[in-house]
PDB file of C-alpha atoms in Angstrom:
ATOM      1  CA  MET A  24     100.870 117.411  77.236  1.00 75.00           C
ATOM      2  CA  ASN A  25     103.247 114.986  75.450  1.00 91.00           C
ATOM      3  CA  ALA A  26     105.783 113.031  77.599  1.00 96.00           C
ATOM      4  CA  GLN A  27     109.200 113.577  76.516  1.00 96.00           C
ATOM      5  CA  LEU A  28     112.008 111.046  77.284  1.00 98.00           C
ATOM      6  CA  LEU A  29     114.316 112.648  79.461  1.00 98.00           C
ATOM      7  CA  VAL A  30     116.796 109.962  80.801  1.00 98.00           C
ATOM      8  CA  ASP A  31     116.822 106.465  78.802  1.00 97.00           C
ATOM      9  CA  GLY A  32     117.962 104.519  81.861  1.00 95.00           C
ATOM     10  CA  HIS A  33     116.372 101.139  81.084  1.00 97.00           C
ATOM     11  CA  HIS A  34     115.851 100.878  84.806  1.00 98.00           C
ATOM     12  CA  GLU A  35     114.171  97.643  85.986  1.00 98.00           C
ATOM     13  CA  LEU A  36     112.333  99.593  88.726  1.00 98.00           C
ATOM     14  CA  GLY A  37     112.726 103.295  88.322  1.00 98.00           C
ATOM     15  CA  GLU A  38     110.816 104.698  91.298  1.00 98.00           C
ATOM     16  CA  GLY A  39     110.613 107.458  93.992  1.00 98.00           C
ATOM     17  CA  VAL A  40     111.215 110.620  91.745  1.00 98.00           C
ATOM     18  CA  LEU A  41     111.637 113.778  93.642  1.00 98.00           C
ATOM     19  CA  TRP A  42     112.565 117.528  92.555  1.00 98.00           C
ATOM     20  CA  CYS A  43     115.050 119.197  94.619  1.00 98.00           C
ATOM     21  CA  ASP A  44     114.422 122.946  94.319  1.00 97.00           C
ATOM     22  CA  ARG A  45     117.811 123.852  95.916  1.00 97.00           C
ATOM     23  CA  SER A  46     119.848 122.187  93.087  1.00 97.00           C
ATOM     24  CA  GLN A  47     117.270 122.453  90.559  1.00 98.00           C
ATOM     25  CA  SER A  48     117.481 118.875  89.590  1.00 98.00           C
ATOM     26  CA  VAL A  49     115.419 115.619  89.712  1.00 98.00           C
ATOM     27  CA  PHE A  50     116.338 112.613  91.711  1.00 98.00           C
ATOM     28  CA  TRP A  51     115.000 108.990  91.389  1.00 98.00           C
ATOM     29  CA  THR A  52     115.918 105.547  92.306  1.00 98.00           C
ATOM     30  CA  ASP A  53     116.225 102.147  90.409  1.00 98.00           C
ATOM     31  CA  ILE A  54     115.374  99.850  93.302  1.00 98.00           C
ATOM     32  CA  HIS A  55     116.497  96.604  92.283  1.00 98.00           C
ATOM     33  CA  ALA A  56     119.808  98.020  91.069  1.00 98.00           C
ATOM     34  CA  SER A  57     120.567  99.790  94.535  1.00 98.00           C
ATOM     35  CA  ARG A  58     121.251 103.037  92.833  1.00 98.00           C
ATOM     36  CA  LEU A  59     120.206 106.657  93.433  1.00 98.00           C
ATOM     37  CA  TRP A  60     120.177 108.879  90.392  1.00 98.00           C
ATOM     38  CA  ASN A  61     120.148 112.443  89.593  1.00 98.00           C
ATOM     39  CA  HIS A  62     119.614 114.509  86.526  1.00 98.00           C
ATOM     40  CA  ASP A  63     120.139 118.302  85.870  1.00 98.00           C
ATOM     41  CA  PRO A  64     117.843 119.358  83.104  1.00 97.00           C
ATOM     42  CA  GLN A  65     119.943 122.622  82.363  1.00 96.00           C
ATOM     43  CA  THR A  66     123.372 120.993  82.011  1.00 97.00           C
ATOM     44  CA  GLY A  67     122.217 117.585  80.927  1.00 97.00           C
ATOM     45  CA  LEU A  68     124.384 115.857  83.672  1.00 98.00           C
ATOM     46  CA  THR A  69     123.343 112.576  84.997  1.00 98.00           C
ATOM     47  CA  ARG A  70     124.951 110.956  87.899  1.00 98.00           C
ATOM     48  CA  SER A  71     124.315 108.191  90.354  1.00 98.00           C
ATOM     49  CA  TRP A  72     125.340 106.601  93.768  1.00 98.00           C
ATOM     50  CA  GLY A  73     125.616 103.011  94.755  1.00 98.00           C
ATOM     51  CA  MET A  74     123.763 101.769  97.697  1.00 98.00           C
ATOM     52  CA  PRO A  75     124.545  98.776 100.078  1.00 97.00           C
ATOM     53  CA  GLU A  76     121.065  97.341  99.286  1.00 98.00           C
ATOM     54  CA  ARG A  77     118.014  98.258  97.421  1.00 98.00           C
ATOM     55  CA  LEU A  78     116.988 101.955  97.913  1.00 98.00           C
ATOM     56  CA  CYS A  79     113.295 102.213  98.127  1.00 98.00           C
ATOM     57  CA  CYS A  80     112.310 105.694  99.087  1.00 98.00           C
ATOM     58  CA  TYR A  81     113.978 108.794 100.649  1.00 98.00           C
ATOM     59  CA  ALA A  82     113.501 112.470 101.394  1.00 98.00           C
ATOM     60  CA  PHE A  83     115.561 115.594 101.539  1.00 98.00           C
ATOM     61  CA  THR A  84     116.507 117.238 104.768  1.00 98.00           C
ATOM     62  CA  ALA A  85     117.822 120.685 105.930  1.00 97.00           C
ATOM     63  CA  ASP A  86     121.368 119.628 104.891  1.00 97.00           C
ATOM     64  CA  PRO A  87     121.651 119.851 101.072  1.00 96.00           C
ATOM     65  CA  GLN A  88     124.245 117.126 100.975  1.00 97.00           C
ATOM     66  CA  GLN A  89     122.304 114.462 103.421  1.00 98.00           C
ATOM     67  CA  LEU A  90     119.239 112.519 102.394  1.00 98.00           C
ATOM     68  CA  LEU A  91     117.024 110.538 104.730  1.00 98.00           C
ATOM     69  CA  ILE A  92     116.864 106.932 102.856  1.00 98.00           C
ATOM     70  CA  GLY A  93     114.842 104.028 103.146  1.00 98.00           C
ATOM     71  CA  LEU A  94     116.849 100.986 102.145  1.00 98.00           C
ATOM     72  CA  GLU A  95     115.066  97.545 101.950  1.00 98.00           C
ATOM     73  CA  SER A  96     115.646  96.722 105.551  1.00 98.00           C
ATOM     74  CA  ARG A  97     116.321 100.018 107.480  1.00 98.00           C
ATOM     75  CA  LEU A  98     116.105 103.761 107.539  1.00 98.00           C
ATOM     76  CA  ALA A  99     119.508 105.760 107.418  1.00 98.00           C
ATOM     77  CA  PHE A 100     121.024 109.264 106.617  1.00 98.00           C
ATOM     78  CA  PHE A 101     123.121 109.394 103.470  1.00 98.00           C
ATOM     79  CA  ASN A 102     125.801 111.980 102.619  1.00 98.00           C
ATOM     80  CA  LEU A 103     125.749 112.829  98.850  1.00 98.00           C
ATOM     81  CA  SER A 104     129.322 114.327  98.999  1.00 97.00           C
ATOM     82  CA  THR A 105     131.091 111.663 101.210  1.00 97.00           C
ATOM     83  CA  GLY A 106     128.930 108.520 100.541  1.00 97.00           C
ATOM     84  CA  THR A 107     128.833 107.741 104.226  1.00 98.00           C
ATOM     85  CA  ILE A 108     125.742 106.099 105.739  1.00 98.00           C
ATOM     86  CA  ALA A 109     124.607 106.641 109.266  1.00 98.00           C
ATOM     87  CA  PRO A 110     122.052 103.983 110.401  1.00 98.00           C
ATOM     88  CA  ILE A 111     118.821 104.909 112.204  1.00 98.00           C
ATOM     89  CA  CYS A 112     116.669 101.824 112.592  1.00 98.00           C
ATOM     90  CA  ARG A 113     115.776  98.515 111.209  1.00 98.00           C
ATOM     91  CA  ILE A 114     112.112  97.802 109.936  1.00 98.00           C
ATOM     92  CA  GLU A 115     110.388  94.531 110.214  1.00 98.00           C
ATOM     93  CA  ASP A 116     113.016  92.158 110.805  1.00 98.00           C
ATOM     94  CA  ASP A 117     110.521  89.698 111.881  1.00 98.00           C
ATOM     95  CA  LEU A 118     109.095  89.433 108.497  1.00 98.00           C
ATOM     96  CA  PRO A 119     111.641  88.274 106.185  1.00 97.00           C
ATOM     97  CA  SER A 120     109.618  88.607 102.886  1.00 98.00           C
ATOM     98  CA  THR A 121     108.893  92.354 103.406  1.00 98.00           C
ATOM     99  CA  ARG A 122     110.953  95.428 102.432  1.00 98.00           C
ATOM    100  CA  LEU A 123     110.499  99.234 102.603  1.00 98.00           C
ATOM    101  CA  ASN A 124     108.693 100.846  99.561  1.00 98.00           C
ATOM    102  CA  ASP A 125     106.860 104.106  99.112  1.00 98.00           C
ATOM    103  CA  GLY A 126     107.467 107.050 101.494  1.00 98.00           C
ATOM    104  CA  ARG A 127     106.951 110.792 101.742  1.00 98.00           C
ATOM    105  CA  CYS A 128     107.302 113.482 104.489  1.00 98.00           C
ATOM    106  CA  ASP A 129     103.990 114.924 105.861  1.00 98.00           C
ATOM    107  CA  ARG A 130     103.520 118.571 105.994  1.00 98.00           C
ATOM    108  CA  GLN A 131     105.059 118.707 109.394  1.00 98.00           C
ATOM    109  CA  GLY A 132     108.331 117.143 107.931  1.00 98.00           C
ATOM    110  CA  ARG A 133     107.718 113.637 109.512  1.00 98.00           C
ATOM    111  CA  PHE A 134     108.607 110.766 107.257  1.00 98.00           C
ATOM    112  CA  VAL A 135     105.953 108.433 106.612  1.00 98.00           C
ATOM    113  CA  PHE A 136     106.612 105.279 104.591  1.00 99.00           C
ATOM    114  CA  GLY A 137     105.106 101.767 104.039  1.00 98.00           C
ATOM    115  CA  THR A 138     106.460  98.343 103.420  1.00 98.00           C
ATOM    116  CA  LEU A 139     105.768  95.749 100.726  1.00 98.00           C
ATOM    117  CA  ASN A 140     105.446  91.829 100.815  1.00 98.00           C
ATOM    118  CA  GLU A 141     107.748  90.379  98.088  1.00 98.00           C
ATOM    119  CA  ASP A 142     106.254  86.724  98.775  1.00 97.00           C
ATOM    120  CA  PRO A 143     104.514  85.617  95.489  1.00 95.00           C
ATOM    121  CA  GLY A 144     101.284  85.020  97.602  1.00 96.00           C
ATOM    122  CA  ARG A 145     101.375  88.822  98.227  1.00 96.00           C
ATOM    123  CA  ALA A 146      99.643  88.185 101.765  1.00 98.00           C
ATOM    124  CA  PRO A 147      98.560  91.597 103.419  1.00 98.00           C
ATOM    125  CA  ILE A 148     101.272  91.640 106.092  1.00 98.00           C
ATOM    126  CA  ALA A 149     102.910  94.874 105.320  1.00 98.00           C
ATOM    127  CA  SER A 150     102.416  98.140 107.180  1.00 98.00           C
ATOM    128  CA  PHE A 151     102.589 101.871 107.159  1.00 98.00           C
ATOM    129  CA  TYR A 152     105.087 103.640 109.453  1.00 98.00           C
ATOM    130  CA  ARG A 153     106.205 107.314 110.648  1.00 98.00           C
ATOM    131  CA  LEU A 154     109.646 108.294 111.428  1.00 98.00           C
ATOM    132  CA  ASN A 155     109.141 111.395 113.764  1.00 98.00           C
ATOM    133  CA  THR A 156     111.439 114.308 113.887  1.00 98.00           C
ATOM    134  CA  ASP A 157     113.024 112.949 117.273  1.00 98.00           C
ATOM    135  CA  LEU A 158     113.897 109.714 115.165  1.00 98.00           C
ATOM    136  CA  THR A 159     111.076 107.647 117.117  1.00 98.00           C
ATOM    137  CA  LEU A 160     109.455 105.210 114.916  1.00 98.00           C
ATOM    138  CA  GLU A 161     105.733 104.402 115.081  1.00 98.00           C
ATOM    139  CA  ARG A 162     103.248 102.109 113.199  1.00 98.00           C
ATOM    140  CA  LEU A 163     100.342 103.880 111.951  1.00 98.00           C
ATOM    141  CA  SER A 164      97.015 102.379 112.898  1.00 98.00           C
ATOM    142  CA  LEU A 165      95.849 101.498 109.255  1.00 98.00           C
ATOM    143  CA  PRO A 166      94.958  98.045 107.912  1.00 98.00           C
ATOM    144  CA  SER A 167      97.956  95.785 106.794  1.00 98.00           C
ATOM    145  CA  ILE A 168      98.585  95.722 103.047  1.00 98.00           C
ATOM    146  CA  ALA A 169     100.550  93.895 100.520  1.00 98.00           C
ATOM    147  CA  ILE A 170     102.195  96.808  98.592  1.00 98.00           C
ATOM    148  CA  SER A 171     102.302 100.154 100.041  1.00 98.00           C
ATOM    149  CA  ASN A 172     101.941 103.004  97.671  1.00 98.00           C
ATOM    150  CA  SER A 173     100.476 106.525  96.693  1.00 98.00           C
ATOM    151  CA  ILE A 174     101.515 108.230  99.966  1.00 98.00           C
ATOM    152  CA  CYS A 175     100.850 111.956  99.968  1.00 98.00           C
ATOM    153  CA  PHE A 176      99.237 114.616 102.003  1.00 98.00           C
ATOM    154  CA  SER A 177      96.510 117.340 101.349  1.00 98.00           C
ATOM    155  CA  LEU A 178      97.653 121.055 101.208  1.00 98.00           C
ATOM    156  CA  ASP A 179      96.615 121.399 105.006  1.00 98.00           C
ATOM    157  CA  GLY A 180      98.162 118.242 106.072  1.00 98.00           C
ATOM    158  CA  LYS A 181      94.755 116.912 107.312  1.00 98.00           C
ATOM    159  CA  LEU A 182      94.422 114.027 104.916  1.00 98.00           C
ATOM    160  CA  MET A 183      96.781 111.331 104.102  1.00 99.00           C
ATOM    161  CA  TYR A 184      96.301 109.475 100.740  1.00 99.00           C
ATOM    162  CA  HIS A 185      97.675 105.878 100.513  1.00 98.00           C
ATOM    163  CA  CYS A 186      96.916 102.540  98.885  1.00 98.00           C
ATOM    164  CA  ASP A 187      97.394  98.775  98.650  1.00 98.00           C
ATOM    165  CA  SER A 188      98.375  98.595  94.926  1.00 97.00           C
ATOM    166  CA  MET A 189      96.970  95.107  95.025  1.00 96.00           C
ATOM    167  CA  ALA A 190      93.430  96.296  96.114  1.00 96.00           C
ATOM    168  CA  GLY A 191      93.393  98.872  93.033  1.00 96.00           C
ATOM    169  CA  LYS A 192      91.914 101.530  95.129  1.00 97.00           C
ATOM    170  CA  ILE A 193      93.535 104.828  96.370  1.00 98.00           C
ATOM    171  CA  MET A 194      92.460 105.477  99.941  1.00 98.00           C
ATOM    172  CA  VAL A 195      92.267 108.474 102.155  1.00 98.00           C
ATOM    173  CA  CYS A 196      92.172 108.954 105.781  1.00 98.00           C
ATOM    174  CA  ASP A 197      92.023 111.776 108.233  1.00 98.00           C
ATOM    175  CA  TYR A 198      95.450 112.572 109.729  1.00 98.00           C
ATOM    176  CA  ASP A 199      95.740 114.612 112.896  1.00 98.00           C
ATOM    177  CA  THR A 200      98.491 117.274 111.999  1.00 97.00           C
ATOM    178  CA  ALA A 201      99.569 117.582 115.808  1.00 96.00           C
ATOM    179  CA  SER A 202      99.730 113.939 116.931  1.00 95.00           C
ATOM    180  CA  GLY A 203      99.801 112.161 113.664  1.00 95.00           C
ATOM    181  CA  ALA A 204      96.856 109.878 114.494  1.00 97.00           C
ATOM    182  CA  VAL A 205      94.987 108.480 111.563  1.00 98.00           C
ATOM    183  CA  SER A 206      91.396 107.683 111.567  1.00 98.00           C
ATOM    184  CA  GLY A 207      88.340 107.228 109.129  1.00 98.00           C
ATOM    185  CA  GLN A 208      89.974 105.445 106.160  1.00 98.00           C
ATOM    186  CA  ARG A 209      87.791 105.404 103.159  1.00 98.00           C
ATOM    187  CA  VAL A 210      88.026 104.983  99.400  1.00 98.00           C
ATOM    188  CA  PHE A 211      89.034 108.087  97.480  1.00 98.00           C
ATOM    189  CA  ALA A 212      89.385 106.671  94.018  1.00 98.00           C
ATOM    190  CA  ASP A 213      88.669 103.270  92.419  1.00 96.00           C
ATOM    191  CA  VAL A 214      91.301 102.778  89.878  1.00 95.00           C
ATOM    192  CA  ALA A 215      89.651 101.412  86.674  1.00 80.00           C
ATOM    193  CA  GLN A 216      91.704  98.743  84.686  1.00 77.00           C
ATOM    194  CA  PRO A 217      93.922  98.760  82.837  1.00 80.00           C
ATOM    195  CA  GLY A 218      96.522  99.889  85.329  1.00 86.00           C
ATOM    196  CA  GLY A 219      96.861  99.764  89.359  1.00 94.00           C
ATOM    197  CA  PRO A 220      97.720 102.777  91.684  1.00 98.00           C
ATOM    198  CA  ASP A 221     101.460 103.409  92.257  1.00 98.00           C
ATOM    199  CA  GLY A 222     103.127 106.654  93.362  1.00 98.00           C
ATOM    200  CA  SER A 223     101.232 109.844  93.975  1.00 98.00           C
ATOM    201  CA  THR A 224     101.786 113.560  94.574  1.00 98.00           C
ATOM    202  CA  ILE A 225      99.594 116.614  95.335  1.00 98.00           C
ATOM    203  CA  ASP A 226      99.805 119.769  93.236  1.00 98.00           C
ATOM    204  CA  ALA A 227      99.182 123.398  94.351  1.00 98.00           C
ATOM    205  CA  GLU A 228      95.388 123.236  93.742  1.00 98.00           C
ATOM    206  CA  GLY A 229      95.174 120.071  95.961  1.00 98.00           C
ATOM    207  CA  TYR A 230      94.719 117.588  93.168  1.00 98.00           C
ATOM    208  CA  LEU A 231      96.209 114.336  93.460  1.00 98.00           C
ATOM    209  CA  TRP A 232      98.420 112.686  90.420  1.00 98.00           C
ATOM    210  CA  ASN A 233      98.865 109.132  90.306  1.00 98.00           C
ATOM    211  CA  ALA A 234     101.109 106.873  88.208  1.00 98.00           C
ATOM    212  CA  GLN A 235      99.035 103.856  87.101  1.00 98.00           C
ATOM    213  CA  TRP A 236     101.193 100.819  86.799  1.00 98.00           C
ATOM    214  CA  GLY A 237     100.217  98.799  83.637  1.00 96.00           C
ATOM    215  CA  GLY A 238      98.057 101.501  82.256  1.00 96.00           C
ATOM    216  CA  ALA A 239     100.537 103.754  80.438  1.00 97.00           C
ATOM    217  CA  ARG A 240      98.968 106.856  82.227  1.00 97.00           C
ATOM    218  CA  VAL A 241      99.180 109.366  84.909  1.00 97.00           C
ATOM    219  CA  VAL A 242      95.716 110.540  86.283  1.00 97.00           C
ATOM    220  CA  ARG A 243      94.756 113.650  87.953  1.00 98.00           C
ATOM    221  CA  TYR A 244      92.090 113.300  90.586  1.00 98.00           C
ATOM    222  CA  ALA A 245      89.947 116.224  91.995  1.00 98.00           C
ATOM    223  CA  PRO A 246      89.706 116.447  95.683  1.00 98.00           C
ATOM    224  CA  ASP A 247      86.367 114.815  95.487  1.00 98.00           C
ATOM    225  CA  GLY A 248      87.914 111.737  93.609  1.00 98.00           C
ATOM    226  CA  ARG A 249      86.680 112.367  90.218  1.00 97.00           C
ATOM    227  CA  ILE A 250      89.040 112.096  87.220  1.00 97.00           C
ATOM    228  CA  ASP A 251      90.010 115.546  86.074  1.00 97.00           C
ATOM    229  CA  ARG A 252      92.538 114.554  83.178  1.00 96.00           C
ATOM    230  CA  VAL A 253      94.640 111.708  81.980  1.00 96.00           C
ATOM    231  CA  VAL A 254      98.302 112.046  80.717  1.00 97.00           C
ATOM    232  CA  ALA A 255      99.459 109.310  78.474  1.00 97.00           C
ATOM    233  CA  ILE A 256     103.102 107.780  78.922  1.00 98.00           C
ATOM    234  CA  PRO A 257     104.596 106.092  76.184  1.00 97.00           C
ATOM    235  CA  THR A 258     105.585 102.923  78.168  1.00 97.00           C
ATOM    236  CA  SER A 259     103.271 100.563  79.939  1.00 97.00           C
ATOM    237  CA  GLN A 260     104.513 100.768  83.610  1.00 98.00           C
ATOM    238  CA  PRO A 261     104.694 104.313  85.082  1.00 98.00           C
ATOM    239  CA  SER A 262     105.654 104.107  88.738  1.00 98.00           C
ATOM    240  CA  CYS A 263     105.945 107.570  90.408  1.00 98.00           C
ATOM    241  CA  VAL A 264     105.366 111.150  89.516  1.00 98.00           C
ATOM    242  CA  ALA A 265     106.835 114.768  90.965  1.00 98.00           C
ATOM    243  CA  PHE A 266     106.447 118.305  90.100  1.00 98.00           C
ATOM    244  CA  GLY A 267     109.623 120.084  89.348  1.00 98.00           C
ATOM    245  CA  GLY A 268     111.291 122.823  87.217  1.00 97.00           C
ATOM    246  CA  ALA A 269     111.792 126.379  88.149  1.00 96.00           C
ATOM    247  CA  GLN A 270     108.088 127.064  88.056  1.00 97.00           C
ATOM    248  CA  PHE A 271     107.005 123.514  89.078  1.00 98.00           C
ATOM    249  CA  ASP A 272     105.204 123.058  85.985  1.00 98.00           C
ATOM    250  CA  THR A 273     106.880 120.131  84.785  1.00 98.00           C
ATOM    251  CA  LEU A 274     105.670 116.641  85.596  1.00 98.00           C
ATOM    252  CA  TYR A 275     108.585 114.017  86.129  1.00 98.00           C
ATOM    253  CA  VAL A 276     107.557 110.322  85.760  1.00 98.00           C
ATOM    254  CA  THR A 277     109.559 107.240  86.430  1.00 98.00           C
ATOM    255  CA  THR A 278     108.814 103.959  84.838  1.00 98.00           C
ATOM    256  CA  ALA A 279     109.891 100.278  85.114  1.00 98.00           C
ATOM    257  CA  HIS A 280     110.373  97.074  83.021  1.00 98.00           C
ATOM    258  CA  GLU A 281     109.986  94.850  86.150  1.00 98.00           C
ATOM    259  CA  GLY A 282     108.202  91.583  85.264  1.00 96.00           C
ATOM    260  CA  MET A 283     108.307  92.059  81.380  1.00 97.00           C
ATOM    261  CA  SER A 284     109.381  89.328  78.976  1.00 97.00           C
ATOM    262  CA  ALA A 285     112.031  89.653  76.325  1.00 95.00           C
ATOM    263  CA  GLU A 286     109.272  90.097  73.900  1.00 96.00           C
ATOM    264  CA  GLN A 287     107.591  92.651  75.902  1.00 96.00           C
ATOM    265  CA  ARG A 288     110.529  94.743  76.376  1.00 96.00           C
ATOM    266  CA  ALA A 289     111.410  94.621  72.646  1.00 96.00           C
ATOM    267  CA  ALA A 290     107.659  96.040  72.118  1.00 96.00           C
ATOM    268  CA  ASP A 291     108.145  98.574  74.898  1.00 96.00           C
ATOM    269  CA  PRO A 292     111.748  99.841  74.372  1.00 96.00           C
ATOM    270  CA  GLN A 293     111.243 102.882  76.634  1.00 97.00           C
ATOM    271  CA  ALA A 294     110.288 100.931  79.787  1.00 98.00           C
ATOM    272  CA  GLY A 295     112.475 102.009  82.603  1.00 98.00           C
ATOM    273  CA  ALA A 296     113.079 105.610  81.441  1.00 98.00           C
ATOM    274  CA  LEU A 297     112.529 108.950  83.045  1.00 98.00           C
ATOM    275  CA  PHE A 298     109.881 111.067  81.241  1.00 98.00           C
ATOM    276  CA  ALA A 299     108.954 114.872  81.405  1.00 98.00           C
ATOM    277  CA  VAL A 300     105.632 116.383  80.953  1.00 98.00           C
ATOM    278  CA  ALA A 301     105.558 120.188  80.365  1.00 97.00           C
ATOM    279  CA  LEU A 302     102.127 121.315  81.920  1.00 96.00           C
ATOM    280  CA  ALA A 303     100.013 124.369  81.126  1.00 92.00           C
ATOM    281  CA  GLY A 304      97.998 126.073  83.896  1.00 93.00           C
ATOM    282  CA  VAL A 305      99.085 123.453  86.678  1.00 97.00           C
ATOM    283  CA  ARG A 306     101.834 124.067  89.235  1.00 98.00           C
ATOM    284  CA  GLY A 307     103.314 121.628  91.850  1.00 98.00           C
ATOM    285  CA  LEU A 308     104.978 122.464  95.192  1.00 98.00           C
ATOM    286  CA  PRO A 309     108.269 122.153  96.814  1.00 97.00           C
ATOM    287  CA  GLU A 310     108.959 118.781  98.402  1.00 98.00           C
ATOM    288  CA  VAL A 311     108.616 118.913 102.247  1.00 98.00           C
ATOM    289  CA  ARG A 312     111.944 118.144 103.822  1.00 98.00           C
ATOM    290  CA  PHE A 313     112.366 115.753 106.810  1.00 98.00           C
ATOM    291  CA  ALA A 314     112.540 118.100 109.744  1.00 98.00           C
ATOM    292  CA  GLY A 315     114.509 115.797 112.156  1.00 94.00           C
TER     293      GLY A 315
END
């Protein structure tokens, strides 16, 4: 399970990697560069789109040319063909130090996302939200956090995984698939140092894969929270993971060089690249599309 360099993008904050099963290509974002990226492994073609502000998260929709995007201050629809943006709603205008961060659709096709406090003090003032299929927005009744991450859902949709990266623990809560109500938050996995929990995804067996920022690794957790396996990544700051490929047996991993000094970057030259890991005996699932 060696990680292979796929795109040496030198992204400051590569994030939000997703595999599109329709186009058979991988998407990701370089948040601070305000760019959406796409790579076709079959042709080797890589392309990108500029955004009006930082692109933090996104989801596919029923229209292959349209994405639901989470910019730093708002949700919108983005057309890949025309580049047009159709606004939906603004987020946390009353909190000038926060921006959107992690996001993923639940099993019913509603978009669940969280925010992040960029103030150096990292006070836990950010929140988790859901954009419903009728485009109404609601805040989830979860404790406030500093850096939302690790959002993903169990195979039956009845568990929501999430974290505050500052706390170093992946949490899980009960998730009502009809109403979307959350309850019973508890610790799923205590992420040991080095490394803190970043983006996660669920495989076809219900195991959680988590990119561990600062830990140079991706960890697969069993449904009971025990560590099942560890995949080494040849750079220190993995940020997000997604399954892809024709058989969903390739793990794509974004990385970042955010916060590194010039000396650290020289010692870690692949920081900010996109990696691919061929897996044996493990499969992922197609990404759920926004149903609105």
